Amino acid sequence: TVTEERLLQLSCFINQDVKYLLTGLKNRLEEQITKHSSTLDRDAIFTKSTRLSRLPAYLTIQFVRFFYKEKEKVNAKILKDVQYSMILDLFDICTPDLQKRFMPTREKIKLAEDAKLDRERAKKLGETVIEPKNLTRLSTSFPDDIGSNNSGFYQLNAVLTHKGRSSSSGHYVAWVRRSQTEWLMFDDENVTPVTEEDVLKLSGGGDWHTAYLLIYGPRTIEYEDKTNEGASGESTVTAMDTTASSNGART
C-alpha cells in the first residue's frame, strides 16, 4: 500500500542508539508496525518505509527531546548528545525519482568540491593558483518548482536551543548565521558573536544550551563557466563552493 502525506517539518526521535541527526531521521522513516494480515489470518509485523518525494528550500528539523513523566507529572528533557553538521545531505531518504532529478546539480557541487581541494593542494605545494572569476550562482531549486531543493544538500542557517530540564521551564536562545563564517547568538536583548564550533557544541549531553530546532537553507555554489575552444572542442567548468565547510518535505 502506498500513501502520500505532507509534512511541515522533519522530526529526529532520540533513543539510546541515536548519536547523529541523520540516524534519528532514518529511524523515523523505517518503522515496524503490527497489524492483522488477511492473507495469514493473524497479526503480523509489517515494515513501514517512508521516502521524501520533494524537499523544500528551507527545512525545519525538530529534536524530540521532551517526554511526559507520569510520576512527576512533567515533560522531562532528553539530554543525550545527538550531533549534527553544518552541511546536511538528505539524498538517501528521498525517492528514486527525486534522486535522479538531483544528479545534475550534485555533479556540479562535486565539481566545486574537487576544484576547491585542487586549489588547496596547489597552495600547500607553493604553486600559483588562479581563483575563478565572473562567478555565477548555481540555482538551488528546480525550474518548474520554485521554493524546492534541487540537490538534497542543505546548509545550517539557525539553531534554537533550550537550557533547562523541562519544557515548562528553562530558557530559549537563537543562534543565527550572519555570513559564511560568522554566527550571532540572540539571548533576549543581548547579541553576541560566536563561532561555527560554538554552534556545533549545542548538540546536548548536559545542562548547557541544547539544540531543539534546526533550520537548514539552500547550499549555494558559485561557478565560472569557461569554454575553451581547443582542438577537442571541449568545455570546462570551474566551480567554487561558497557554503560553510562540510563536517518541509513531502513523502
Coordinates of N, CA and C in Angstrom, one line a residue:
T1 N 0.8 -1.2 0.0 CA 0.0 0.0 0.0 C 0.9 1.2 0.0
V2 N 0.6 2.2 -0.9 CA 1.3 3.4 -1.0 C 0.4 4.6 -0.7
T3 N 0.8 5.4 0.3 CA 0.0 6.6 0.6 C 0.9 7.9 0.5
E4 N 0.3 9.0 0.4 CA 1.1 10.3 0.4 C 0.7 11.2 1.5
E5 N 1.7 11.8 2.2 CA 1.5 12.6 3.3 C 2.3 13.9 3.2
R6 N 1.8 15.0 3.6 CA 2.5 16.3 3.5 C 3.0 16.6 5.0
L7 N 4.3 16.9 5.0 CA 4.9 17.2 6.3 C 5.4 18.7 6.3
L8 N 5.3 19.3 7.5 CA 5.8 20.7 7.6 C 7.2 20.8 8.2
Q9 N 7.6 19.7 8.8 CA 9.0 19.6 9.3 C 9.4 18.1 9.4
L10 N 10.6 17.8 9.7 CA 11.1 16.5 10.0 C 11.4 16.4 11.5
S11 N 11.3 15.2 12.0 CA 11.5 15.1 13.5 C 12.6 14.0 13.7
C12 N 13.5 14.3 14.6 CA 14.5 13.4 15.0 C 14.2 12.8 16.3
F13 N 13.7 11.6 16.3 CA 13.4 10.9 17.6 C 14.6 10.3 18.2
I14 N 14.8 10.4 19.5 CA 16.1 10.1 20.2 C 15.9 8.9 21.0
N15 N 16.7 7.9 20.8 CA 16.8 6.7 21.7 C 18.3 6.4 21.9
Q16 N 18.6 5.3 22.6 CA 20.0 5.1 23.0 C 20.9 4.8 21.8
D17 N 20.3 4.4 20.7 CA 21.2 4.2 19.5 C 21.4 5.4 18.6
V18 N 20.7 6.5 18.9 CA 20.8 7.6 18.0 C 22.0 8.5 18.5
K19 N 23.0 8.7 17.7 CA 24.1 9.5 18.1 C 24.3 10.7 17.1
Y20 N 23.6 10.5 15.9 CA 23.7 11.5 14.9 C 22.3 11.9 14.3
L21 N 22.2 13.1 13.9 CA 20.9 13.6 13.4 C 20.3 12.7 12.3
L22 N 21.1 12.4 11.3 CA 20.6 11.6 10.2 C 20.1 10.2 10.6
T23 N 20.8 9.6 11.6 CA 20.3 8.3 12.1 C 18.9 8.4 12.7
G24 N 18.7 9.5 13.5 CA 17.3 9.7 14.1 C 16.3 9.9 13.0
L25 N 16.6 10.6 11.9 CA 15.7 10.9 10.9 C 15.4 9.6 10.1
K26 N 16.4 8.8 9.9 CA 16.2 7.5 9.2 C 15.3 6.5 10.0
N27 N 15.6 6.5 11.3 CA 14.8 5.6 12.2 C 13.3 5.9 12.1
R28 N 13.0 7.2 12.0 CA 11.6 7.6 12.0 C 11.0 7.2 10.7
L29 N 11.8 7.1 9.6 CA 11.2 6.7 8.3 C 11.2 5.2 8.0
E30 N 11.7 4.4 8.9 CA 11.6 3.0 8.8 C 11.0 2.5 10.1
E31 N 9.7 2.1 10.1 CA 9.0 1.7 11.3 C 8.4 0.3 11.2
Q32 N 8.4 -0.4 12.2 CA 7.8 -1.7 12.2 C 6.5 -1.6 13.0
I33 N 5.4 -2.0 12.3 CA 4.1 -2.0 12.9 C 3.4 -3.3 12.9
T34 N 2.6 -3.6 13.9 CA 1.9 -4.9 14.0 C 0.4 -4.7 13.6
K35 N -0.1 -5.4 12.6 CA -1.5 -5.3 12.2 C -1.9 -6.7 11.7
H36 N -3.2 -6.8 11.6 CA -3.8 -8.1 11.1 C -3.6 -8.3 9.6
S37 N -3.1 -9.5 9.3 CA -2.9 -9.9 7.9 C -4.0 -10.8 7.5
S38 N -4.8 -10.4 6.4 CA -5.9 -11.2 5.9 C -5.4 -12.4 5.2
T39 N -4.2 -12.3 4.7 CA -3.6 -13.5 4.0 C -3.2 -14.6 5.0
L40 N -2.6 -14.2 6.1 CA -2.1 -15.1 7.1 C -3.2 -15.4 8.1
D41 N -4.2 -14.5 8.2 CA -5.3 -14.7 9.1 C -4.8 -14.6 10.6
R42 N -3.8 -13.7 10.8 CA -3.3 -13.5 12.1 C -2.5 -12.2 12.1
D43 N -2.1 -11.7 13.3 CA -1.3 -10.5 13.4 C 0.1 -10.7 12.8
A44 N 0.6 -9.8 12.1 CA 1.9 -9.9 11.5 C 2.7 -8.6 11.6
I45 N 4.0 -8.6 11.6 CA 4.8 -7.4 11.7 C 5.1 -6.9 10.2
F46 N 4.7 -5.7 10.0 CA 5.0 -5.0 8.7 C 6.0 -3.9 8.9
T47 N 6.8 -3.7 7.8 CA 7.7 -2.6 7.8 C 7.1 -1.4 7.0
K48 N 7.0 -0.2 7.7 CA 6.5 1.0 7.0 C 7.7 1.8 6.6
S49 N 7.9 2.0 5.3 CA 9.0 2.7 4.8 C 8.5 4.0 4.2
T50 N 9.2 5.1 4.6 CA 8.8 6.5 4.1 C 10.0 7.1 3.3
R51 N 9.7 7.6 2.2 CA 10.7 8.3 1.4 C 10.2 9.7 1.0
L52 N 11.0 10.7 0.9 CA 10.6 12.0 0.5 C 10.6 12.3 -1.0
S53 N 9.5 12.7 -1.5 CA 9.4 13.0 -2.9 C 9.6 14.4 -3.3
R54 N 9.7 15.3 -2.3 CA 10.0 16.7 -2.6 C 10.7 17.3 -1.3
L55 N 11.7 18.1 -1.5 CA 12.3 18.8 -0.4 C 12.1 20.3 -0.6
P56 N 11.8 21.0 0.5 CA 11.7 22.5 0.4 C 13.0 23.2 0.4
A57 N 13.0 24.5 0.0 CA 14.2 25.3 0.0 C 14.7 25.4 1.5
Y58 N 13.8 25.6 2.4 CA 14.2 25.8 3.8 C 13.5 24.7 4.6
L59 N 14.3 24.0 5.4 CA 13.9 22.8 6.1 C 14.0 23.0 7.6
T60 N 12.9 22.7 8.4 CA 13.0 22.7 9.8 C 13.0 21.3 10.4
I61 N 13.9 21.1 11.3 CA 14.1 19.7 11.9 C 14.0 19.9 13.4
Q62 N 13.1 19.1 14.0 CA 12.9 19.2 15.5 C 13.5 18.0 16.2
F63 N 14.3 18.2 17.2 CA 14.8 17.2 18.0 C 13.6 16.9 19.1
V64 N 13.1 15.7 19.1 CA 12.1 15.3 20.0 C 12.7 15.0 21.4
R65 N 12.9 16.0 22.2 CA 13.7 15.9 23.4 C 12.9 15.8 24.7
F66 N 11.5 16.0 24.5 CA 10.7 16.0 25.7 C 9.8 14.8 25.8
F67 N 9.6 14.2 26.9 CA 8.6 13.1 27.1 C 8.0 13.3 28.5
Y68 N 6.8 12.8 28.5 CA 6.0 13.0 29.8 C 6.3 12.0 30.8
K69 N 6.7 12.4 32.0 CA 6.9 11.5 33.1 C 5.7 11.5 34.0
E70 N 5.0 10.4 34.0 CA 3.7 10.2 34.7 C 3.9 10.5 36.2
K71 N 4.9 9.9 36.8 CA 5.1 10.0 38.2 C 5.3 11.5 38.7
E72 N 6.2 12.2 38.0 CA 6.5 13.6 38.3 C 5.5 14.6 37.7
K73 N 4.7 14.1 36.7 CA 3.7 15.0 36.0 C 4.4 16.2 35.3
V74 N 5.5 15.9 34.7 CA 6.3 16.9 34.0 C 6.7 16.4 32.6
N75 N 7.0 17.3 31.7 CA 7.6 16.9 30.4 C 9.1 17.0 30.6
A76 N 9.7 15.9 30.8 CA 11.2 15.8 31.1 C 11.9 15.9 29.8
K77 N 13.2 16.3 29.9 CA 14.0 16.5 28.8 C 15.1 15.4 28.6
I78 N 15.3 15.0 27.3 CA 16.3 14.0 27.0 C 17.6 14.8 26.7
L79 N 18.6 14.6 27.5 CA 19.8 15.4 27.4 C 20.9 14.8 26.5
K80 N 20.6 13.6 25.9 CA 21.6 12.9 25.1 C 22.2 13.7 24.0
D81 N 23.5 13.5 23.8 CA 24.2 14.2 22.7 C 23.9 13.6 21.4
V82 N 23.3 14.4 20.5 CA 23.0 14.0 19.1 C 23.6 15.0 18.2
Q83 N 24.6 14.6 17.5 CA 25.4 15.5 16.7 C 24.8 15.8 15.4
Y84 N 25.0 17.0 14.9 CA 24.5 17.5 13.6 C 25.7 18.2 12.9
S85 N 25.5 18.5 11.6 CA 26.6 19.1 10.9 C 26.2 20.4 10.2
M86 N 27.1 21.2 9.7 CA 26.8 22.4 9.0 C 26.2 22.1 7.6
I87 N 26.6 21.0 7.0 CA 26.1 20.5 5.7 C 25.3 19.3 5.9
L88 N 24.1 19.2 5.5 CA 23.2 18.1 5.6 C 22.9 17.5 4.2
D89 N 23.0 16.2 4.1 CA 22.7 15.6 2.8 C 21.5 14.6 3.0
L90 N 20.4 14.9 2.4 CA 19.2 14.0 2.6 C 19.0 13.1 1.4
F91 N 19.9 12.9 0.5 CA 19.8 12.1 -0.7 C 19.3 10.7 -0.4
D92 N 19.8 10.1 0.7 CA 19.5 8.7 0.9 C 18.1 8.4 1.4
I93 N 17.4 9.5 1.8 CA 16.0 9.3 2.3 C 14.9 9.8 1.3
C94 N 15.4 10.1 0.1 CA 14.5 10.5 -0.9 C 14.1 9.4 -1.9
T95 N 13.0 9.6 -2.6 CA 12.5 8.6 -3.6 C 13.5 8.5 -4.7
P96 N 13.6 7.3 -5.4 CA 14.5 7.2 -6.6 C 14.3 8.2 -7.6
D97 N 13.0 8.6 -7.9 CA 12.7 9.6 -8.9 C 13.3 10.9 -8.5
L98 N 13.2 11.3 -7.3 CA 13.8 12.6 -6.8 C 15.3 12.5 -6.9
Q99 N 15.9 11.4 -6.5 CA 17.3 11.2 -6.5 C 17.9 11.4 -7.9
K100 N 17.1 10.9 -8.9 CA 17.6 11.1 -10.3 C 17.5 12.6 -10.7
R101 N 16.5 13.3 -10.2 CA 16.4 14.8 -10.6 C 17.6 15.6 -9.9
F102 N 18.0 15.0 -8.8 CA 19.1 15.7 -8.0 C 20.5 15.7 -8.8
M103 N 20.7 14.6 -9.6 CA 22.0 14.3 -10.1 C 22.7 15.4 -10.9
P104 N 22.1 16.2 -11.8 CA 22.8 17.2 -12.5 C 23.4 18.3 -11.5
T105 N 22.6 18.7 -10.5 CA 23.1 19.7 -9.6 C 24.2 19.1 -8.7
R106 N 24.0 17.9 -8.2 CA 25.0 17.2 -7.4 C 26.3 17.0 -8.1
E107 N 26.3 16.8 -9.4 CA 27.6 16.7 -10.1 C 28.3 18.0 -10.2
K108 N 27.6 19.1 -10.3 CA 28.2 20.4 -10.3 C 28.8 20.7 -8.9
I109 N 28.1 20.3 -7.8 CA 28.6 20.5 -6.5 C 29.8 19.7 -6.2
K110 N 29.9 18.5 -6.7 CA 31.1 17.6 -6.6 C 32.2 18.3 -7.3
L111 N 32.0 18.9 -8.5 CA 33.0 19.6 -9.2 C 33.6 20.7 -8.4
A112 N 32.7 21.4 -7.7 CA 33.1 22.6 -6.9 C 34.0 22.1 -5.8
E113 N 33.6 21.0 -5.1 CA 34.4 20.4 -4.0 C 35.8 20.0 -4.5
D114 N 35.8 19.3 -5.7 CA 37.1 18.8 -6.2 C 38.0 20.0 -6.6
A115 N 37.4 21.0 -7.2 CA 38.2 22.2 -7.6 C 38.8 22.9 -6.4
K116 N 38.0 23.0 -5.4 CA 38.4 23.6 -4.1 C 39.6 22.8 -3.5
L117 N 39.5 21.5 -3.5 CA 40.6 20.6 -3.0 C 41.9 20.8 -3.8
D118 N 41.7 20.9 -5.1 CA 42.8 21.0 -6.0 C 43.6 22.3 -5.7
R119 N 42.8 23.4 -5.5 CA 43.4 24.7 -5.3 C 44.1 24.7 -3.9
E120 N 43.5 24.0 -2.9 CA 44.2 24.0 -1.6 C 45.5 23.2 -1.7
R121 N 45.5 22.1 -2.4 CA 46.7 21.3 -2.6 C 47.8 22.1 -3.3
A122 N 47.4 22.8 -4.3 CA 48.4 23.6 -5.0 C 49.0 24.7 -4.2
K123 N 48.1 25.3 -3.3 CA 48.6 26.3 -2.4 C 49.7 25.8 -1.4
K124 N 49.4 24.6 -0.9 CA 50.3 23.9 0.0 C 51.6 23.6 -0.6
L125 N 51.6 23.3 -1.9 CA 52.8 23.0 -2.6 C 53.5 24.2 -3.1
G126 N 53.0 25.4 -2.8 CA 53.6 26.7 -3.2 C 53.4 27.0 -4.7
E127 N 52.4 26.4 -5.3 CA 52.1 26.6 -6.7 C 51.2 27.9 -6.9
T128 N 51.3 28.5 -8.1 CA 50.4 29.6 -8.4 C 49.0 29.1 -8.6
V129 N 48.1 29.7 -7.9 CA 46.7 29.3 -8.1 C 45.9 30.5 -8.6
I130 N 45.1 30.2 -9.7 CA 44.3 31.2 -10.3 C 42.9 31.0 -9.8
E131 N 42.3 32.0 -9.0 CA 41.0 31.9 -8.5 C 40.0 32.1 -9.6
P132 N 38.8 31.5 -9.5 CA 37.8 31.7 -10.5 C 37.3 33.1 -10.5
K133 N 36.9 33.6 -11.7 CA 36.4 35.0 -11.8 C 35.0 34.9 -12.5
N134 N 34.3 36.1 -12.4 CA 33.0 36.2 -13.0 C 32.1 35.0 -12.6
L135 N 32.0 34.9 -11.3 CA 31.2 33.7 -10.7 C 29.7 33.9 -10.9
T136 N 29.0 32.8 -11.2 CA 27.6 32.8 -11.3 C 27.1 31.8 -10.2
R137 N 26.0 32.2 -9.5 CA 25.4 31.3 -8.5 C 24.6 30.2 -9.1
L138 N 24.8 29.0 -8.8 CA 24.0 27.8 -9.2 C 22.6 27.9 -8.6
S139 N 21.6 27.6 -9.4 CA 20.3 27.6 -8.9 C 20.1 26.6 -7.9
T140 N 19.3 26.8 -6.8 CA 19.1 25.9 -5.7 C 17.7 25.3 -5.8
S141 N 16.9 25.6 -6.8 CA 15.6 25.0 -6.9 C 15.3 24.5 -8.3
F142 N 14.4 23.6 -8.5 CA 14.0 23.2 -9.8 C 13.3 24.3 -10.6
P143 N 13.6 24.4 -11.9 CA 12.9 25.5 -12.7 C 11.4 25.5 -12.6
D144 N 10.8 24.3 -12.5 CA 9.4 24.1 -12.5 C 8.8 24.1 -11.1
D145 N 9.6 24.3 -10.1 CA 9.2 24.2 -8.7 C 10.0 25.2 -7.8
I146 N 9.7 26.5 -8.0 CA 10.3 27.5 -7.2 C 10.0 27.3 -5.7
G147 N 11.1 27.3 -4.9 CA 10.9 27.0 -3.4 C 11.2 25.6 -3.1
S148 N 11.7 24.9 -4.0 CA 12.2 23.5 -3.8 C 13.7 23.4 -3.6
N149 N 14.2 22.2 -3.3 CA 15.6 22.0 -3.2 C 16.0 21.0 -4.3
N150 N 17.0 21.4 -5.1 CA 17.3 20.6 -6.3 C 18.5 19.7 -6.2
S151 N 19.0 19.5 -5.0 CA 20.3 18.8 -4.8 C 20.3 17.8 -3.6
G152 N 19.4 18.0 -2.6 CA 19.4 17.2 -1.4 C 20.4 17.7 -0.4
F153 N 21.2 18.7 -0.7 CA 22.1 19.3 0.2 C 21.5 20.6 0.9
Y154 N 21.9 20.7 2.2 CA 21.4 21.9 2.9 C 22.6 22.5 3.7
Q155 N 22.5 23.7 4.0 CA 23.4 24.4 4.9 C 22.7 24.9 6.2
L156 N 23.3 24.7 7.3 CA 22.7 25.1 8.6 C 22.6 26.6 8.7
N157 N 21.4 27.2 8.9 CA 21.3 28.6 9.0 C 20.9 29.1 10.4
A158 N 20.3 28.3 11.2 CA 19.9 28.8 12.5 C 19.6 27.6 13.4
V159 N 19.8 27.8 14.7 CA 19.6 26.8 15.8 C 18.8 27.5 16.9
L160 N 17.7 26.8 17.4 CA 17.0 27.3 18.6 C 17.4 26.3 19.7
T161 N 17.9 26.8 20.8 CA 18.3 25.9 21.9 C 17.4 26.2 23.1
H162 N 17.4 25.1 24.0 CA 16.7 25.2 25.2 C 17.7 24.8 26.3
K163 N 17.7 25.6 27.4 CA 18.5 25.4 28.6 C 17.6 25.1 29.8
G164 N 17.6 23.9 30.3 CA 16.7 23.6 31.4 C 16.4 22.1 31.4
R165 N 15.6 21.7 32.4 CA 15.3 20.2 32.5 C 13.9 19.9 32.0
S166 N 13.0 20.8 31.8 CA 11.6 20.5 31.4 C 11.1 21.6 30.5
S167 N 10.1 21.2 29.7 CA 9.5 22.2 28.7 C 8.8 23.3 29.3
S168 N 8.4 23.2 30.6 CA 7.7 24.3 31.2 C 8.6 25.3 31.9
S169 N 9.9 25.1 31.9 CA 10.8 26.0 32.5 C 12.1 26.0 31.6
G170 N 13.0 26.9 31.9 CA 14.2 27.0 31.2 C 14.3 28.2 30.3
H171 N 15.2 28.3 29.4 CA 15.5 29.5 28.6 C 15.8 29.1 27.2
Y172 N 15.2 29.8 26.2 CA 15.4 29.6 24.8 C 16.3 30.7 24.2
V173 N 17.2 30.3 23.4 CA 18.2 31.2 22.8 C 18.3 30.8 21.3
A174 N 18.4 31.9 20.4 CA 18.6 31.6 19.0 C 20.0 31.9 18.5
W175 N 20.5 31.0 17.7 CA 21.8 31.1 17.1 C 21.7 31.2 15.6
V176 N 22.1 32.3 15.0 CA 21.8 32.6 13.6 C 23.0 32.9 12.8
R177 N 23.1 32.3 11.6 CA 24.2 32.5 10.7 C 24.1 34.0 10.2
R178 N 25.2 34.7 10.3 CA 25.3 36.0 9.7 C 25.9 36.1 8.3
S179 N 26.9 35.2 8.2 CA 27.6 35.1 6.9 C 28.2 33.7 6.8
Q180 N 29.0 33.4 5.8 CA 29.6 32.1 5.7 C 30.5 31.7 6.8
T181 N 31.0 32.7 7.5 CA 32.0 32.4 8.6 C 31.5 32.9 9.9
E182 N 30.4 33.7 10.0 CA 30.1 34.4 11.2 C 28.7 33.9 11.7
W183 N 28.6 33.8 13.0 CA 27.3 33.5 13.7 C 27.0 34.5 14.8
L184 N 25.7 34.6 15.1 CA 25.3 35.5 16.2 C 24.4 34.7 17.2
M185 N 24.6 35.0 18.5 CA 23.8 34.4 19.5 C 22.8 35.5 20.0
F186 N 21.5 35.2 19.9 CA 20.5 36.1 20.4 C 19.9 35.6 21.7
D187 N 20.3 36.2 22.8 CA 19.9 35.9 24.1 C 19.1 37.0 24.7
D188 N 17.8 37.0 24.5 CA 16.9 38.2 24.8 C 17.4 39.4 24.0
E189 N 17.8 40.5 24.8 CA 18.2 41.7 24.1 C 19.7 41.7 23.9
N190 N 20.4 40.6 24.3 CA 21.9 40.6 24.2 C 22.2 39.8 22.9
V191 N 23.1 40.4 22.0 CA 23.5 39.8 20.8 C 25.0 39.6 20.9
T192 N 25.5 38.4 20.7 CA 27.0 38.1 20.9 C 27.5 37.3 19.7
P193 N 28.6 37.7 19.1 CA 29.2 36.9 18.0 C 29.7 35.6 18.6
V194 N 29.5 34.5 17.8 CA 30.0 33.2 18.2 C 30.6 32.5 17.0
T195 N 31.3 31.4 17.2 CA 31.9 30.7 16.1 C 31.1 29.5 15.6
E196 N 31.5 29.0 14.5 CA 30.9 27.8 14.0 C 31.0 26.6 15.0
E197 N 32.2 26.6 15.6 CA 32.5 25.5 16.6 C 31.5 25.6 17.8
D198 N 31.2 26.8 18.2 CA 30.3 27.0 19.3 C 28.9 26.5 19.0
V199 N 28.5 26.7 17.7 CA 27.2 26.2 17.3 C 27.1 24.7 17.3
L200 N 28.2 24.1 16.8 CA 28.2 22.6 16.8 C 28.3 21.9 18.1
K201 N 28.6 22.7 19.2 CA 28.7 22.2 20.5 C 27.3 22.2 21.2
L202 N 26.3 22.6 20.5 CA 25.0 22.7 21.1 C 24.2 21.4 21.0
S203 N 24.9 20.3 20.7 CA 24.3 19.0 20.4 C 23.7 18.2 21.6
G204 N 23.9 18.7 22.8 CA 23.4 18.1 24.0 C 24.5 17.4 24.8
G205 N 24.0 16.6 25.8 CA 24.9 15.9 26.7 C 25.1 16.4 28.1
G206 N 24.4 17.5 28.4 CA 24.5 18.1 29.7 C 23.5 19.2 29.9
D207 N 23.7 20.1 30.9 CA 22.7 21.1 31.2 C 22.9 22.4 30.4
W208 N 23.9 22.4 29.5 CA 24.2 23.6 28.7 C 23.1 23.7 27.6
H209 N 23.1 24.8 26.9 CA 22.2 25.0 25.8 C 22.1 23.8 24.9
T210 N 21.0 23.3 24.6 CA 20.8 22.1 23.8 C 19.9 22.4 22.6
A211 N 20.4 22.0 21.4 CA 19.6 22.2 20.2 C 18.2 21.6 20.2
Y212 N 17.2 22.3 19.9 CA 15.8 21.9 19.9 C 15.2 21.9 18.5
L213 N 15.6 23.0 17.8 CA 15.1 23.2 16.4 C 16.3 23.5 15.5
L214 N 16.4 22.9 14.4 CA 17.5 23.3 13.4 C 16.8 23.8 12.1
I215 N 17.3 24.9 11.6 CA 16.7 25.5 10.3 C 17.8 25.4 9.3
Y216 N 17.6 24.6 8.3 CA 18.6 24.5 7.2 C 18.1 25.2 5.9
G217 N 19.0 25.8 5.2 CA 18.7 26.5 4.0 C 19.4 26.0 2.8
P218 N 19.3 26.6 1.6 CA 20.0 26.1 0.4 C 21.5 26.1 0.6
R219 N 22.2 25.1 0.1 CA 23.6 25.2 0.0 C 24.0 25.8 -1.4
T220 N 24.6 26.9 -1.3 CA 24.9 27.7 -2.5 C 26.3 27.4 -3.1
I221 N 26.3 27.4 -4.4 CA 27.5 27.1 -5.2 C 27.7 28.2 -6.2
E222 N 28.8 28.8 -6.3 CA 29.1 29.8 -7.4 C 30.1 29.2 -8.3
Y223 N 29.9 29.4 -9.6 CA 30.8 28.7 -10.6 C 31.1 29.7 -11.7
E224 N 32.3 29.4 -12.4 CA 32.7 30.1 -13.6 C 32.7 29.2 -14.7
D225 N 31.9 29.5 -15.7 CA 31.7 28.6 -16.9 C 32.7 29.1 -18.0
K226 N 33.7 28.4 -18.2 CA 34.7 28.8 -19.2 C 34.8 27.8 -20.3
T227 N 34.5 28.2 -21.5 CA 34.5 27.3 -22.7 C 35.8 27.5 -23.5
N228 N 36.6 26.5 -23.5 CA 37.9 26.5 -24.2 C 37.7 25.9 -25.6
E229 N 37.8 26.6 -26.6 CA 37.6 26.1 -28.0 C 39.0 25.6 -28.5
G230 N 39.4 24.5 -28.0 CA 40.7 23.9 -28.5 C 40.4 22.9 -29.6
A231 N 41.4 22.0 -29.8 CA 41.3 21.0 -30.8 C 40.1 20.1 -30.5
S232 N 39.9 19.8 -29.2 CA 38.9 18.8 -28.9 C 37.5 19.4 -28.8
G233 N 37.5 20.8 -28.7 CA 36.2 21.4 -28.7 C 35.5 21.2 -27.3
E234 N 36.2 20.8 -26.3 CA 35.5 20.5 -25.0 C 35.4 21.8 -24.2
S235 N 34.4 21.8 -23.4 CA 34.1 22.9 -22.5 C 34.4 22.5 -21.1
T236 N 34.9 23.4 -20.3 CA 35.3 23.1 -18.9 C 34.5 24.1 -18.0
V237 N 34.2 23.6 -16.8 CA 33.5 24.5 -15.8 C 34.3 24.5 -14.5
T238 N 34.7 25.7 -14.1 CA 35.4 25.8 -12.8 C 34.4 26.3 -11.8
A239 N 34.4 25.6 -10.7 CA 33.3 25.9 -9.7 C 33.9 26.2 -8.3
M240 N 33.2 26.9 -7.5 CA 33.7 27.3 -6.2 C 32.5 27.0 -5.2
D241 N 32.8 26.3 -4.1 CA 31.8 26.1 -3.1 C 31.8 27.3 -2.2
T242 N 30.7 28.0 -2.0 CA 30.6 29.2 -1.2 C 29.9 28.9 0.1
T243 N 29.6 27.7 0.4 CA 28.9 27.4 1.7 C 30.0 27.1 2.8
A244 N 29.5 26.9 4.0 CA 30.4 26.6 5.1 C 31.0 25.2 4.9
S245 N 32.1 25.0 5.6 CA 32.8 23.7 5.4 C 31.9 22.5 5.8
S246 N 32.2 21.4 5.2 CA 31.3 20.2 5.4 C 31.6 19.6 6.8
N247 N 31.4 19.0 7.3 CA 31.6 18.1 8.5 C 30.5 17.1 8.5
G248 N 10.2 20.5 5.8 CA 9.1 20.5 5.0 C 9.3 19.6 3.9
A249 N 9.0 18.7 4.0 CA 9.2 17.7 2.9 C 7.9 17.0 2.6
R250 N 7.9 16.4 1.5 CA 6.7 15.6 1.1 C 7.1 14.2 1.0
T251 N 6.2 13.3 1.5 CA 6.5 11.8 1.4 C 5.7 11.2 0.3

